[in-house]
CSV table of C-alpha atoms in Angstrom, one decimal:
chain,number,residue,atom,x,y,z
A,1,MET,CA,0.7,-2.7,6.0
A,2,VAL,CA,4.0,-1.8,4.3
A,3,VAL,CA,5.7,-4.4,2.1
A,4,ALA,CA,8.7,-4.5,-0.1
A,5,GLY,CA,8.1,-4.2,-3.8
A,6,ILE,CA,8.8,-7.3,-5.9
A,7,TYR,CA,10.9,-6.9,-9.1
A,8,ARG,CA,11.3,-10.6,-9.7
A,9,ARG,CA,10.2,-13.7,-7.8
A,10,THR,CA,12.1,-16.9,-7.7
A,11,LEU,CA,9.7,-19.8,-8.2
A,12,PRO,CA,10.2,-23.0,-6.2
A,13,SER,CA,12.3,-25.6,-7.9
A,14,PRO,CA,11.0,-28.3,-8.1
A,15,PRO,CA,8.4,-28.1,-9.5
A,16,ALA,CA,9.4,-25.1,-11.6
A,17,ILE,CA,12.6,-25.4,-13.6
A,18,GLU,CA,14.2,-22.2,-14.8
A,19,PHE,CA,14.5,-22.3,-18.6
A,20,ALA,CA,18.0,-20.7,-18.6
A,21,SER,CA,19.4,-23.0,-15.9
A,22,SER,CA,21.7,-25.9,-16.6
A,23,GLN,CA,18.8,-28.3,-15.9
A,24,GLY,CA,16.5,-26.3,-18.2
A,25,LYS,CA,19.0,-26.4,-21.0
A,26,GLN,CA,19.5,-30.1,-20.6
A,27,LEU,CA,15.7,-30.7,-20.8
A,28,PHE,CA,15.5,-28.5,-23.9
A,29,SER,CA,18.3,-30.4,-25.6
A,30,GLU,CA,16.7,-33.8,-24.8
A,31,ALA,CA,13.3,-32.6,-26.1
A,32,LEU,CA,15.0,-31.2,-29.2
A,33,MET,CA,16.7,-34.5,-29.9
A,34,GLU,CA,13.4,-36.4,-29.4
A,35,GLY,CA,11.6,-34.1,-31.8
A,36,THR,CA,9.2,-32.6,-29.2
A,37,MET,CA,10.4,-29.0,-29.6
A,38,GLU,CA,9.2,-28.4,-33.1
A,39,GLY,CA,6.5,-26.0,-32.1
A,40,PHE,CA,8.8,-24.0,-29.8
A,41,PHE,CA,10.6,-22.0,-32.5
A,42,LYS,CA,7.4,-20.7,-34.1
A,43,LEU,CA,6.1,-19.7,-30.6
A,44,ILE,CA,9.3,-18.0,-29.4
A,45,SER,CA,9.4,-16.0,-32.6
A,46,TYR,CA,6.1,-14.4,-31.7
A,47,TYR,CA,6.2,-14.5,-27.9
A,48,GLN,CA,4.7,-11.5,-26.1
A,49,MET,CA,4.1,-10.5,-22.5
A,50,GLN,CA,0.6,-9.5,-21.3
A,51,SER,CA,-0.1,-5.8,-21.2
A,52,GLU,CA,-2.4,-6.2,-18.1
A,53,PRO,CA,-2.1,-8.5,-15.1
A,54,ALA,CA,-5.4,-10.2,-16.1
A,55,TYR,CA,-4.5,-10.6,-19.8
A,56,CYS,CA,-2.4,-13.8,-19.4
A,57,GLY,CA,-4.9,-15.8,-21.4
A,58,LEU,CA,-5.1,-13.2,-24.1
A,59,ALA,CA,-1.3,-12.9,-24.4
A,60,SER,CA,-1.0,-16.7,-24.7
A,61,LEU,CA,-3.6,-16.8,-27.4
A,62,ALA,CA,-2.1,-13.8,-29.3
A,63,THR,CA,1.2,-15.6,-29.4
A,64,VAL,CA,-0.4,-18.8,-30.7
A,65,LEU,CA,-2.4,-17.0,-33.4
A,66,ASN,CA,0.7,-15.2,-34.7
A,67,ALA,CA,2.7,-18.5,-34.6
A,68,LEU,CA,-0.1,-20.1,-36.8
A,69,SER,CA,0.3,-17.2,-39.3
A,70,ILE,CA,-3.3,-16.3,-39.0
A,71,ASP,CA,-4.1,-12.9,-40.6
A,72,PRO,CA,-6.2,-10.9,-38.1
A,73,GLY,CA,-7.7,-8.9,-41.0
A,74,ARG,CA,-7.3,-5.7,-39.2
A,75,LYS,CA,-4.4,-3.4,-38.4
A,76,TRP,CA,-2.5,-3.5,-35.1
A,77,LYS,CA,-0.6,-0.2,-35.5
A,78,GLY,CA,0.4,1.7,-38.6
A,79,PRO,CA,0.0,-0.6,-41.6
A,80,TRP,CA,0.8,-3.7,-39.6
A,81,ARG,CA,-1.7,-6.6,-39.2
A,82,TRP,CA,-0.7,-8.5,-36.1
A,83,PHE,CA,-2.4,-10.1,-33.1
A,84,ASP,CA,-2.0,-8.2,-29.8
A,85,ASP,CA,-3.8,-9.0,-26.5
A,86,SER,CA,-5.6,-5.7,-26.8
A,87,MET,CA,-7.3,-6.9,-30.0
A,88,LEU,CA,-9.0,-10.0,-28.6
A,89,ASP,CA,-12.4,-8.8,-27.7
A,90,CYS,CA,-14.9,-10.6,-29.8
A,91,CYS,CA,-16.2,-12.9,-27.0
A,92,GLU,CA,-15.8,-10.7,-23.9
A,93,PRO,CA,-15.2,-6.9,-23.6
A,94,LEU,CA,-11.6,-6.1,-22.7
A,95,SER,CA,-13.0,-3.9,-19.8
A,96,VAL,CA,-14.5,-7.0,-18.3
A,97,ILE,CA,-11.4,-9.2,-18.8
A,98,LYS,CA,-9.2,-6.5,-17.3
A,99,VAL,CA,-11.2,-6.7,-14.1
A,100,LYS,CA,-12.3,-10.3,-13.9
A,101,GLY,CA,-9.8,-12.2,-16.1
A,102,ILE,CA,-11.0,-14.7,-18.7
A,103,THR,CA,-12.4,-18.2,-18.4
A,104,PHE,CA,-11.2,-21.3,-20.3
A,105,GLY,CA,-14.3,-21.4,-22.4
A,106,LYS,CA,-13.9,-17.7,-23.4
A,107,VAL,CA,-10.3,-18.3,-24.5
A,108,ALA,CA,-11.6,-21.2,-26.8
A,109,CYS,CA,-14.3,-18.9,-28.1
A,110,LEU,CA,-11.7,-16.2,-28.9
A,111,ALA,CA,-9.4,-18.7,-30.7
A,112,HIS,CA,-12.3,-19.9,-32.8
A,113,CYS,CA,-13.7,-16.5,-33.8
A,114,ASN,CA,-10.2,-15.4,-34.8
A,115,GLY,CA,-9.7,-18.2,-37.3
A,116,ALA,CA,-8.1,-21.0,-35.4
A,117,LYS,CA,-9.4,-24.6,-35.4
A,118,VAL,CA,-10.0,-25.4,-31.7
A,119,GLU,CA,-10.3,-28.6,-29.7
A,120,THR,CA,-11.0,-28.2,-25.9
A,121,PHE,CA,-10.1,-30.8,-23.3
A,122,ARG,CA,-11.4,-30.2,-19.7
A,123,THR,CA,-9.9,-32.1,-16.8
A,124,ASN,CA,-13.3,-33.8,-16.1
A,125,GLU,CA,-13.6,-35.0,-19.7
A,126,THR,CA,-10.1,-36.5,-20.3
A,127,THR,CA,-7.4,-38.5,-18.6
A,128,PHE,CA,-3.8,-37.5,-17.7
A,129,ASP,CA,-2.4,-40.0,-20.3
A,130,GLU,CA,-4.6,-38.5,-23.0
A,131,PHE,CA,-3.4,-35.0,-22.0
A,132,ARG,CA,0.2,-36.1,-22.3
A,133,LYS,CA,-0.5,-37.5,-25.8
A,134,HIS,CA,-2.0,-34.2,-26.9
A,135,VAL,CA,1.0,-32.3,-25.6
A,136,VAL,CA,3.4,-34.6,-27.4
A,137,SER,CA,1.4,-34.3,-30.6
A,138,CYS,CA,1.4,-30.5,-30.4
A,139,THR,CA,5.0,-30.1,-29.5
A,140,SER,CA,6.0,-32.4,-32.3
A,141,ALA,CA,4.5,-30.2,-35.0
A,142,GLU,CA,4.7,-26.6,-36.1
A,143,ASP,CA,1.0,-26.2,-37.1
A,144,ARG,CA,-0.7,-26.8,-33.8
A,145,HIS,CA,-0.1,-25.6,-30.3
A,146,VAL,CA,-1.6,-26.2,-26.8
A,147,ILE,CA,-2.7,-23.6,-24.3
A,148,VAL,CA,-3.1,-24.9,-20.8
A,149,SER,CA,-5.1,-23.4,-17.9
A,150,TYR,CA,-3.6,-24.5,-14.7
A,151,ASP,CA,-3.6,-23.8,-10.9
A,152,ARG,CA,-0.7,-21.4,-10.2
A,153,ARG,CA,-0.7,-22.1,-6.5
A,154,VAL,CA,1.4,-25.3,-7.1
A,155,PHE,CA,4.2,-23.0,-8.4
A,156,LYS,CA,3.7,-20.5,-5.6
A,157,GLN,CA,2.5,-17.9,-8.1
A,158,SER,CA,-0.8,-17.2,-6.6
A,159,CYS,CA,-1.0,-14.0,-4.5
A,160,ARG,CA,-3.8,-15.4,-2.4
A,161,HIS,CA,-3.2,-15.9,1.3
A,162,GLU,CA,-5.3,-18.6,2.9
A,163,SER,CA,-6.4,-16.3,5.7
A,164,TRP,CA,-7.9,-13.9,3.2
A,165,THR,CA,-10.9,-16.2,2.9
A,166,ASN,CA,-12.2,-14.5,6.1
A,167,VAL,CA,-11.6,-11.1,4.5
A,168,ALA,CA,-13.5,-12.1,1.3
A,169,LYS,CA,-16.5,-13.5,3.3
A,170,TYR,CA,-16.6,-10.4,5.6
A,171,LEU,CA,-16.6,-7.9,2.8
A,172,SER,CA,-18.9,-9.8,0.4
A,173,GLU,CA,-21.4,-11.3,2.8
A,174,ASP,CA,-21.1,-10.1,6.4
A,175,VAL,CA,-21.0,-6.3,5.8
A,176,PRO,CA,-24.0,-6.2,3.5
A,177,LEU,CA,-26.0,-8.3,6.0
A,178,LEU,CA,-25.0,-6.1,8.9
A,179,LEU,CA,-26.0,-2.9,7.0
A,180,LYS,CA,-29.4,-4.5,6.4
A,181,LEU,CA,-29.9,-5.6,10.0
A,182,ASP,CA,-28.6,-2.6,11.9
A,183,ASP,CA,-30.3,0.8,12.3
A,184,VAL,CA,-27.8,2.9,10.3
A,185,LYS,CA,-28.5,6.6,10.6
A,186,ASP,CA,-25.3,8.4,9.4
A,187,ILE,CA,-21.9,7.9,7.8
A,188,GLU,CA,-20.3,7.3,11.2
A,189,ASP,CA,-22.7,4.4,11.8
A,190,VAL,CA,-21.6,2.9,8.5
A,191,LEU,CA,-17.9,3.2,9.4
A,192,SER,CA,-18.5,1.6,12.7
A,193,ILE,CA,-20.2,-1.4,11.1
A,194,VAL,CA,-17.5,-1.9,8.5
A,195,PHE,CA,-14.5,-1.4,10.8
A,196,LYS,CA,-15.4,-2.2,14.4
A,197,SER,CA,-15.4,-6.0,14.1
A,198,PRO,CA,-13.6,-7.0,10.9
A,199,PRO,CA,-11.3,-10.1,10.7
A,200,ALA,CA,-7.8,-9.4,11.8
A,201,ASP,CA,-6.5,-10.0,8.3
A,202,LEU,CA,-8.3,-7.0,6.9
A,203,ARG,CA,-5.5,-4.7,7.9
A,204,TYR,CA,-3.1,-6.6,5.6
A,205,PHE,CA,-5.2,-6.3,2.5
A,206,ILE,CA,-4.0,-2.8,1.5
A,207,LYS,CA,-0.2,-2.8,1.2
A,208,TRP,CA,1.9,0.2,0.7
A,209,ILE,CA,4.8,-0.8,-1.5
A,210,ALA,CA,8.2,0.4,-0.1
A,211,GLU,CA,11.1,0.6,-2.5
A,212,VAL,CA,14.2,-1.3,-1.3
A,213,ARG,CA,17.5,-0.9,-3.2
A,214,ARG,CA,21.0,-2.2,-2.8
A,215,GLN,CA,23.5,0.4,-1.5
A,216,GLU,CA,26.4,0.7,-4.0
A,217,ASN,CA,29.8,1.6,-2.4
A,218,GLY,CA,28.1,3.8,0.2
A,219,ASP,CA,26.5,6.0,-2.5
A,220,MET,CA,23.4,7.6,-1.0
A,221,THR,CA,22.4,9.8,-4.0
A,222,ILE,CA,18.8,9.7,-5.2
A,223,SER,CA,18.3,9.3,-9.0
A,224,GLU,CA,15.8,11.3,-11.0
A,225,GLU,CA,13.7,8.2,-11.5
A,226,GLU,CA,13.6,7.4,-7.8
A,227,LYS,CA,12.6,11.0,-7.0
A,228,ARG,CA,9.9,10.7,-9.6
A,229,ARG,CA,8.5,7.6,-8.0
A,230,LEU,CA,8.6,9.1,-4.6
A,231,ALA,CA,6.8,12.2,-5.9
A,232,ILE,CA,4.0,10.0,-7.3
A,233,LYS,CA,3.5,8.3,-3.9
A,234,GLU,CA,3.5,11.6,-2.1
A,235,GLU,CA,0.9,12.9,-4.5
A,236,VAL,CA,-1.3,9.9,-4.0
A,237,LEU,CA,-1.2,10.4,-0.2
A,238,LYS,CA,-2.1,14.1,-0.7
A,239,GLN,CA,-5.0,13.2,-2.9
A,240,VAL,CA,-6.4,10.7,-0.4
A,241,ARG,CA,-6.3,13.3,2.3
A,242,GLU,CA,-8.1,15.9,0.2
A,243,THR,CA,-11.2,13.7,-0.2
A,244,VAL,CA,-14.3,14.4,1.8
A,245,LEU,CA,-14.4,10.7,2.8
A,246,PHE,CA,-11.0,11.0,4.5
A,247,LYS,CA,-12.4,13.7,6.7
A,248,TYR,CA,-15.3,11.4,7.8
A,249,VAL,CA,-12.8,8.6,8.5
A,250,MET,CA,-10.7,11.0,10.6
A,251,ARG,CA,-13.6,12.1,12.7
A,252,TRP,CA,-14.7,8.6,13.2
A,253,LEU,CA,-11.2,7.4,14.3
A,254,ALA,CA,-11.0,10.3,16.8
A,255,SER,CA,-14.3,9.2,18.4
A,256,GLU,CA,-13.4,5.5,18.4
A,257,SER,CA,-10.2,5.6,20.4
A,258,SER,CA,-10.8,2.1,21.7
A,259,ILE,CA,-10.0,0.8,18.2
A,260,CYS,CA,-6.4,1.9,18.7
A,261,LYS,CA,-5.8,0.0,21.9
A,262,ASP,CA,-5.0,-3.4,20.4
A,263,VAL,CA,-2.8,-2.1,17.6
A,264,LYS,CA,0.9,-2.5,18.1
A,265,GLY,CA,2.9,0.7,17.9
A,266,TYR,CA,4.6,1.2,14.6
A,267,THR,CA,7.1,3.9,14.2
A,268,LEU,CA,9.0,4.5,10.9
A,269,PRO,CA,12.2,2.6,12.1
A,270,GLU,CA,10.0,-0.4,13.1
A,271,ILE,CA,8.2,-0.4,9.8
A,272,ALA,CA,11.5,0.0,8.0
A,273,ALA,CA,13.0,-2.9,9.8
A,274,ASP,CA,10.1,-5.1,8.8
A,275,VAL,CA,10.3,-4.0,5.2
A,276,CYS,CA,14.1,-4.5,5.3
A,277,CYS,CA,13.7,-8.1,6.2
A,278,GLN,CA,11.3,-8.6,3.4
A,279,GLY,CA,13.6,-6.8,1.0
A,280,ALA,CA,16.6,-8.9,2.2
A,281,GLU,CA,14.7,-12.1,1.4
A,282,LEU,CA,13.8,-10.8,-2.0
A,283,LEU,CA,17.3,-9.5,-2.9
A,284,THR,CA,19.2,-12.5,-1.6
A,285,GLY,CA,16.6,-15.3,-2.1
A,286,ASN,CA,17.3,-16.3,1.5
A,287,SER,CA,14.5,-16.3,4.0
A,288,MET,CA,17.0,-16.3,6.8
A,289,SER,CA,18.4,-12.9,5.9
A,290,CYS,CA,17.6,-10.1,8.3
A,291,CYS,CA,18.5,-6.6,9.2
A,292,LYS,CA,21.4,-5.9,11.5
A,293,GLN,CA,20.5,-2.2,12.1
A,294,THR,CA,18.2,0.4,10.8
A,295,ASP,CA,18.9,4.2,10.7
A,296,VAL,CA,16.6,7.0,9.4
A,297,LYS,CA,18.3,9.7,7.5
A,298,PHE,CA,17.1,12.9,5.8
A,299,LEU,CA,18.9,13.8,2.5
A,300,THR,CA,18.7,17.2,0.9
A,301,VAL,CA,19.7,17.1,-2.8
A,302,ASP,CA,20.6,20.3,-4.5
A,303,GLY,CA,18.6,22.4,-2.2
A,304,GLU,CA,15.4,20.4,-2.8
A,305,LYS,CA,13.0,19.3,-0.1
A,306,PRO,CA,14.5,16.5,2.1
A,307,VAL,CA,14.2,12.9,1.1
A,308,THR,CA,13.7,10.3,3.8
A,309,LEU,CA,16.1,7.4,3.5
A,310,VAL,CA,16.2,4.4,5.8
A,311,SER,CA,19.6,2.7,5.7
A,312,SER,CA,20.0,-0.8,6.9
A,313,SER,CA,22.5,-3.7,6.9
A,314,ILE,CA,21.3,-7.2,6.0
A,315,VAL,CA,23.2,-10.3,6.9
A,316,ALA,CA,22.8,-13.4,4.6
A,317,ALA,CA,25.0,-16.4,4.5
A,318,GLY,CA,27.6,-14.6,6.6
A,319,ASN,CA,27.9,-11.7,4.2
A,320,GLU,CA,26.8,-8.2,5.2
A,321,LYS,CA,25.2,-5.9,2.6
A,322,ALA,CA,23.9,-2.4,2.8
A,323,VAL,CA,20.4,-1.5,1.6
A,324,ASP,CA,18.3,1.6,1.4
A,325,ILE,CA,14.5,2.1,1.7
A,326,LEU,CA,13.0,5.2,0.1
A,327,VAL,CA,10.1,6.7,2.1
A,328,PRO,CA,7.5,9.2,0.7
A,329,SER,CA,6.8,12.2,2.9
A,330,SER,CA,3.4,13.8,3.5
A,331,HIS,CA,3.1,17.6,3.9
A,332,SER,CA,-0.3,17.4,5.7
A,333,GLU,CA,-0.3,16.0,9.2
A,334,PRO,CA,-3.7,14.8,10.4
A,335,SER,CA,-4.6,15.0,14.0
A,336,GLY,CA,-6.8,12.8,16.3
A,337,LEU,CA,-5.4,9.5,15.0
A,338,CYS,CA,-4.4,6.5,16.9
A,339,GLU,CA,-1.3,6.9,19.1
A,340,PHE,CA,0.7,4.6,16.9
A,341,ASP,CA,0.4,7.1,14.1
A,342,GLN,CA,2.0,9.8,16.2
A,343,GLY,CA,5.5,10.5,17.3
A,344,SER,CA,8.7,11.8,15.8
A,345,CYS,CA,8.2,10.0,12.5
A,346,ARG,CA,4.8,11.4,11.6
A,347,GLY,CA,4.0,12.2,8.0
A,348,MET,CA,6.4,9.8,6.5
A,349,HIS,CA,4.2,6.8,5.8
A,350,PRO,CA,0.5,6.2,5.3
A,351,TYR,CA,-1.7,6.7,8.3
A,352,THR,CA,-4.6,4.4,9.5
A,353,ALA,CA,-7.0,6.9,8.0
A,354,ASP,CA,-5.3,6.8,4.6
A,355,VAL,CA,-5.6,3.0,4.5
A,356,LEU,CA,-9.3,2.9,5.6
A,357,THR,CA,-10.2,5.7,3.2
A,358,VAL,CA,-8.7,3.8,0.2
A,359,LEU,CA,-10.3,0.6,1.3
A,360,LEU,CA,-13.8,2.2,1.4
A,361,LEU,CA,-13.2,3.7,-2.0
A,362,ALA,CA,-12.3,0.2,-3.4
A,363,LEU,CA,-15.3,-1.7,-2.0
A,364,PRO,CA,-17.9,-2.7,-4.6
A,365,GLN,CA,-20.9,-0.4,-4.8
A,366,ASP,CA,-23.5,-3.2,-4.2
A,367,ILE,CA,-22.1,-3.6,-0.6
A,368,TRP,CA,-24.0,-0.4,0.3
A,369,SER,CA,-27.3,-1.4,-1.2
A,370,GLY,CA,-28.4,-2.7,2.2
A,371,VAL,CA,-28.5,0.8,3.7
A,372,LYS,CA,-32.3,1.4,4.2
A,373,GLU,CA,-32.2,5.2,4.5
A,374,GLU,CA,-32.4,6.5,0.9
A,375,GLN,CA,-30.8,9.9,1.7
A,376,LEU,CA,-27.9,8.3,3.5
A,377,ARG,CA,-27.4,5.7,0.8
A,378,THR,CA,-27.3,8.6,-1.8
A,379,GLU,CA,-24.7,10.5,0.4
A,380,LEU,CA,-22.7,7.3,0.8
A,381,THR,CA,-22.7,6.6,-2.9
A,382,HIS,CA,-21.5,10.1,-3.7
A,383,LEU,CA,-18.7,9.8,-1.0
A,384,ILE,CA,-17.3,6.6,-2.4
A,385,SER,CA,-17.7,7.3,-6.1
A,386,THR,CA,-14.4,7.0,-8.0
A,387,ASP,CA,-15.7,9.1,-10.9
A,388,ASN,CA,-14.4,12.4,-9.7
A,389,LEU,CA,-11.2,11.3,-8.0
A,390,PRO,CA,-7.9,12.7,-9.3
A,391,SER,CA,-6.3,10.5,-11.9
A,392,LEU,CA,-3.5,9.1,-9.8
A,393,LEU,CA,-5.7,8.2,-6.8
A,394,GLN,CA,-8.4,6.8,-9.2
A,395,GLU,CA,-5.8,4.5,-10.8
A,396,GLU,CA,-4.7,3.2,-7.4
A,397,VAL,CA,-8.3,2.6,-6.3
A,398,LEU,CA,-9.3,0.9,-9.5
A,399,HIS,CA,-6.3,-1.4,-9.2
A,400,LEU,CA,-7.3,-2.3,-5.7
A,401,GLN,CA,-10.8,-2.9,-6.8
A,402,ARG,CA,-9.5,-5.5,-9.3
A,403,GLN,CA,-7.4,-7.2,-6.6
A,404,LEU,CA,-10.5,-7.3,-4.3
A,405,HIS,CA,-12.6,-8.8,-7.1
A,406,PHE,CA,-10.0,-11.6,-7.6
A,407,LEU,CA,-9.8,-12.2,-3.9
A,408,VAL,CA,-13.5,-12.6,-3.5
A,409,THR,CA,-14.0,-14.8,-6.6
A,410,GLU,CA,-11.0,-17.0,-5.9
A,411,CYS,CA,-12.2,-17.6,-2.4
A,412,GLY,CA,-15.6,-18.7,-3.8
A,413,PHE,CA,-17.7,-15.7,-2.7
A,414,GLY,CA,-18.4,-14.3,-6.1
A,415,SER,CA,-18.9,-15.4,-9.6
A,416,SER,CA,-16.6,-14.9,-12.6
A,417,SER,CA,-18.1,-15.0,-16.1
């Protein structure tokens, strides 16, 4: 599935209130007058963003430790002693936190072992009124602060889609069981088990991020930074297709033509129109925005290889705006794929085989433990190993593995330490 990349997301208001909005400024002024913003100035002086998606707890703690003027006793960089999220590893290895995130208890452990006095309050051990009292107490002083672990779904910050529960169950429970029960003789049998009867939502799990930009005064030039990003995507596609696993997936797709029958045809203009509507919503903040037209163009810049540019017009609140979608090209054109992968726009976006190959690489190793034939299990383990993948592809696969882990654990089909 192809989706528009997100630069910034507007949170629903209410319940979220933008800090820099007029309402946010009013709330700030009221709290300042009432004396419940005393802790803010220390915190904002040391505020830092997380360096990894799963480091939100670590970044919050690093900000608080610095605000409390606690000396870490070790250097950050150069001669400077300073807390950074990459230094908070005394209760859980960073490699584990990067993949699984961190629990409430481990954050408390980290705060304690780094010199802070810690009190923990869990929802099943306190009341809402008591929680409010602690918040008021902390915000009214400079020498104590509160870190809150909360459910992001209320603020529409969670990336989980409810229908993904079926995907999580299928990958973590159904596939291992099927591999144990079925007489699996070769790699093609394994692929048939994994992909012949998956939940419909599985096809939406891997998403190719398409770059949507506003068109400025009809200018259709491609910047060096945009060309660099396209080149990276093209290289990732190339690396996927150079794997041995990709060749197995290709052969299996060619022999399983029935799989293609129920899949809607998706040419590049159709994909672009879909992405354009997503991009219109993101750019305008209006879900009613949509594309008026979509044209595929090929630009040649200074004699370099052509760049595929999809130009569209979006209409929002009666105003028409031009947007462009940059599409990576692929030099290798596989054959024997589903019909919806063929046509005049071949090679300009990921194929079915690309998506299935990356998904197989991202699945956890223990899924394949149910394969009874030892030689086949060894061959399969070698095919899906990420150790020898080129660096760009390896990075993409490891990122997808982390997403898959979060999906499985959030849906209740795995455990998080």
